[in-house]
Amino acid sequence: MRFVWLALAVWGTIHPMYYFIGWFNANTWDIMAMVDAWHANAATSGLVWDLTVAAVTLTIWAIYESFSRKDYLALLAVPATFMIGVSCGLPLYLYLRSRPGAVRH
């Protein structure tokens, strides 16, 4: 399963970034313009909030488990989640959590 988690983390990085970079190239590199585009209508706002709740949930889970398991490397998933997206952060966390030698209870 580790290979699956890693493959999903790579896909979850590359695929969304392809669209983000394309949008930035066509619409200037203004992050606030992208935030405005995320809220262009009710459907996109719903997706933004869906992913925001998922990102916060993943962050709380990763922090709680990383400290309780004393497996701090898995915390790399937190910045990946907010800098790239849940599509990278979740499979990255599962990949790091399942590595050989990771502390288990």
PDB file of C-alpha atoms in Angstrom:
ATOM      1  CA  MET A   1       0.000   0.000   0.000  1.00  0.00           C
ATOM      2  CA  ARG A   2       2.917   2.371   0.559  1.00  0.00           C
ATOM      3  CA  PHE A   3       3.469   2.619  -3.197  1.00  0.00           C
ATOM      4  CA  VAL A   4      -0.218   3.414  -3.701  1.00  0.00           C
ATOM      5  CA  TRP A   5      -0.077   6.227  -1.084  1.00  0.00           C
ATOM      6  CA  LEU A   6       3.064   7.663  -2.650  1.00  0.00           C
ATOM      7  CA  ALA A   7       1.630   7.473  -6.173  1.00  0.00           C
ATOM      8  CA  LEU A   8      -1.550   9.221  -5.014  1.00  0.00           C
ATOM      9  CA  ALA A   9       0.501  11.955  -3.278  1.00  0.00           C
ATOM     10  CA  VAL A  10       2.453  12.571  -6.498  1.00  0.00           C
ATOM     11  CA  TRP A  11      -0.722  12.576  -8.586  1.00  0.00           C
ATOM     12  CA  GLY A  12      -2.400  14.830  -6.004  1.00  0.00           C
ATOM     13  CA  THR A  13       0.469  17.279  -6.437  1.00  0.00           C
ATOM     14  CA  ILE A  14       0.927  17.272 -10.211  1.00  0.00           C
ATOM     15  CA  HIS A  15      -2.661  17.120 -11.443  1.00  0.00           C
ATOM     16  CA  PRO A  16      -4.051  20.098  -9.461  1.00  0.00           C
ATOM     17  CA  MET A  17      -0.864  22.137 -10.023  1.00  0.00           C
ATOM     18  CA  TYR A  18      -1.278  21.714 -13.778  1.00  0.00           C
ATOM     19  CA  TYR A  19      -4.592  23.569 -13.540  1.00  0.00           C
ATOM     20  CA  PHE A  20      -3.420  26.130 -10.976  1.00  0.00           C
ATOM     21  CA  ILE A  21      -0.340  27.088 -12.997  1.00  0.00           C
ATOM     22  CA  GLY A  22      -2.401  27.256 -16.189  1.00  0.00           C
ATOM     23  CA  TRP A  23      -4.885  29.553 -14.466  1.00  0.00           C
ATOM     24  CA  PHE A  24      -2.131  31.777 -13.051  1.00  0.00           C
ATOM     25  CA  ASN A  25      -0.445  32.032 -16.459  1.00  0.00           C
ATOM     26  CA  ALA A  26      -3.725  33.115 -18.052  1.00  0.00           C
ATOM     27  CA  ASN A  27      -4.887  35.423 -15.231  1.00  0.00           C
ATOM     28  CA  THR A  28      -1.754  36.903 -13.674  1.00  0.00           C
ATOM     29  CA  TRP A  29      -0.074  35.537 -10.581  1.00  0.00           C
ATOM     30  CA  ASP A  30      -2.452  37.291  -8.194  1.00  0.00           C
ATOM     31  CA  ILE A  31      -3.447  34.914  -5.396  1.00  0.00           C
ATOM     32  CA  MET A  32      -6.415  37.084  -4.421  1.00  0.00           C
ATOM     33  CA  ALA A  33      -7.781  36.794  -7.964  1.00  0.00           C
ATOM     34  CA  MET A  34      -7.653  33.018  -7.552  1.00  0.00           C
ATOM     35  CA  VAL A  35      -9.455  33.249  -4.208  1.00  0.00           C
ATOM     36  CA  ASP A  36     -12.125  35.331  -5.936  1.00  0.00           C
ATOM     37  CA  ALA A  37     -12.392  32.662  -8.660  1.00  0.00           C
ATOM     38  CA  TRP A  38     -12.862  29.984  -5.988  1.00  0.00           C
ATOM     39  CA  HIS A  39     -15.978  31.855  -4.888  1.00  0.00           C
ATOM     40  CA  ALA A  40     -17.365  32.593  -8.349  1.00  0.00           C
ATOM     41  CA  ASN A  41     -20.590  30.735  -7.586  1.00  0.00           C
ATOM     42  CA  ALA A  42     -22.264  28.556  -4.968  1.00  0.00           C
ATOM     43  CA  ALA A  43     -20.860  25.324  -6.424  1.00  0.00           C
ATOM     44  CA  THR A  44     -17.233  26.476  -6.244  1.00  0.00           C
ATOM     45  CA  SER A  45     -17.739  27.996  -2.792  1.00  0.00           C
ATOM     46  CA  GLY A  46     -19.156  24.654  -1.631  1.00  0.00           C
ATOM     47  CA  LEU A  47     -16.087  22.841  -2.929  1.00  0.00           C
ATOM     48  CA  VAL A  48     -13.783  25.338  -1.226  1.00  0.00           C
ATOM     49  CA  TRP A  49     -15.511  24.805   2.111  1.00  0.00           C
ATOM     50  CA  ASP A  50     -15.602  21.036   1.619  1.00  0.00           C
ATOM     51  CA  LEU A  51     -11.837  20.987   1.069  1.00  0.00           C
ATOM     52  CA  THR A  52     -11.229  23.457   3.901  1.00  0.00           C
ATOM     53  CA  VAL A  53     -13.047  21.234   6.400  1.00  0.00           C
ATOM     54  CA  ALA A  54     -11.159  18.191   5.071  1.00  0.00           C
ATOM     55  CA  ALA A  55      -7.826  20.047   5.370  1.00  0.00           C
ATOM     56  CA  VAL A  56      -8.510  21.140   8.950  1.00  0.00           C
ATOM     57  CA  THR A  57      -9.648  17.617   9.878  1.00  0.00           C
ATOM     58  CA  LEU A  58      -6.522  16.076   8.358  1.00  0.00           C
ATOM     59  CA  THR A  59      -4.345  18.624  10.155  1.00  0.00           C
ATOM     60  CA  ILE A  60      -5.892  17.889  13.547  1.00  0.00           C
ATOM     61  CA  TRP A  61      -5.582  14.143  12.951  1.00  0.00           C
ATOM     62  CA  ALA A  62      -1.964  14.396  11.772  1.00  0.00           C
ATOM     63  CA  ILE A  63      -0.936  16.572  14.717  1.00  0.00           C
ATOM     64  CA  TYR A  64      -2.721  14.391  17.277  1.00  0.00           C
ATOM     65  CA  GLU A  65      -1.343  11.128  15.904  1.00  0.00           C
ATOM     66  CA  SER A  66       2.151  12.476  15.269  1.00  0.00           C
ATOM     67  CA  PHE A  67       2.530  13.638  18.853  1.00  0.00           C
ATOM     68  CA  SER A  68       0.864  10.597  20.418  1.00  0.00           C
ATOM     69  CA  ARG A  69       3.014   8.256  18.287  1.00  0.00           C
ATOM     70  CA  LYS A  70       6.115  10.476  18.528  1.00  0.00           C
ATOM     71  CA  ASP A  71       6.344  10.286  14.742  1.00  0.00           C
ATOM     72  CA  TYR A  72       7.086  13.886  13.844  1.00  0.00           C
ATOM     73  CA  LEU A  73       8.131  13.278  10.227  1.00  0.00           C
ATOM     74  CA  ALA A  74       4.482  12.682   9.384  1.00  0.00           C
ATOM     75  CA  LEU A  75       3.841  16.357  10.199  1.00  0.00           C
ATOM     76  CA  LEU A  76       5.237  17.169   6.725  1.00  0.00           C
ATOM     77  CA  ALA A  77       1.723  16.410   5.514  1.00  0.00           C
ATOM     78  CA  VAL A  78       0.384  19.559   7.209  1.00  0.00           C
ATOM     79  CA  PRO A  79       2.236  22.145   5.071  1.00  0.00           C
ATOM     80  CA  ALA A  80       1.700  19.929   2.016  1.00  0.00           C
ATOM     81  CA  THR A  81      -2.041  20.050   2.688  1.00  0.00           C
ATOM     82  CA  PHE A  82      -2.199  23.850   2.849  1.00  0.00           C
ATOM     83  CA  MET A  83       0.414  24.605   0.183  1.00  0.00           C
ATOM     84  CA  ILE A  84      -0.712  21.988  -2.349  1.00  0.00           C
ATOM     85  CA  GLY A  85      -4.004  20.500  -1.206  1.00  0.00           C
ATOM     86  CA  VAL A  86      -5.743  17.640   0.529  1.00  0.00           C
ATOM     87  CA  SER A  87      -5.145  15.591  -2.627  1.00  0.00           C
ATOM     88  CA  CYS A  88      -1.439  15.606  -1.729  1.00  0.00           C
ATOM     89  CA  GLY A  89      -1.546  15.943   2.060  1.00  0.00           C
ATOM     90  CA  LEU A  90      -3.751  12.951   2.856  1.00  0.00           C
ATOM     91  CA  PRO A  91      -1.917  10.330   0.793  1.00  0.00           C
ATOM     92  CA  LEU A  92       1.427  11.825   1.888  1.00  0.00           C
ATOM     93  CA  TYR A  93       0.392  11.451   5.526  1.00  0.00           C
ATOM     94  CA  LEU A  94      -0.667   7.830   4.931  1.00  0.00           C
ATOM     95  CA  TYR A  95       2.620   7.151   3.144  1.00  0.00           C
ATOM     96  CA  LEU A  96       4.697   8.624   5.964  1.00  0.00           C
ATOM     97  CA  ARG A  97       2.581   6.965   8.643  1.00  0.00           C
ATOM     98  CA  SER A  98       2.987   3.525   7.072  1.00  0.00           C
ATOM     99  CA  ARG A  99       6.741   3.655   6.586  1.00  0.00           C
ATOM    100  CA  PRO A 100       8.899   0.935   8.150  1.00  0.00           C
ATOM    101  CA  GLY A 101      10.139   2.019  11.553  1.00  0.00           C
ATOM    102  CA  ALA A 102       7.268   4.456  12.182  1.00  0.00           C
ATOM    103  CA  VAL A 103       6.216   4.174  15.785  1.00  0.00           C
ATOM    104  CA  ARG A 104       3.052   2.142  16.286  1.00  0.00           C
ATOM    105  CA  HIS A 105       0.886   1.625  19.360  1.00  0.00           C
TER     106      HIS A 105
END
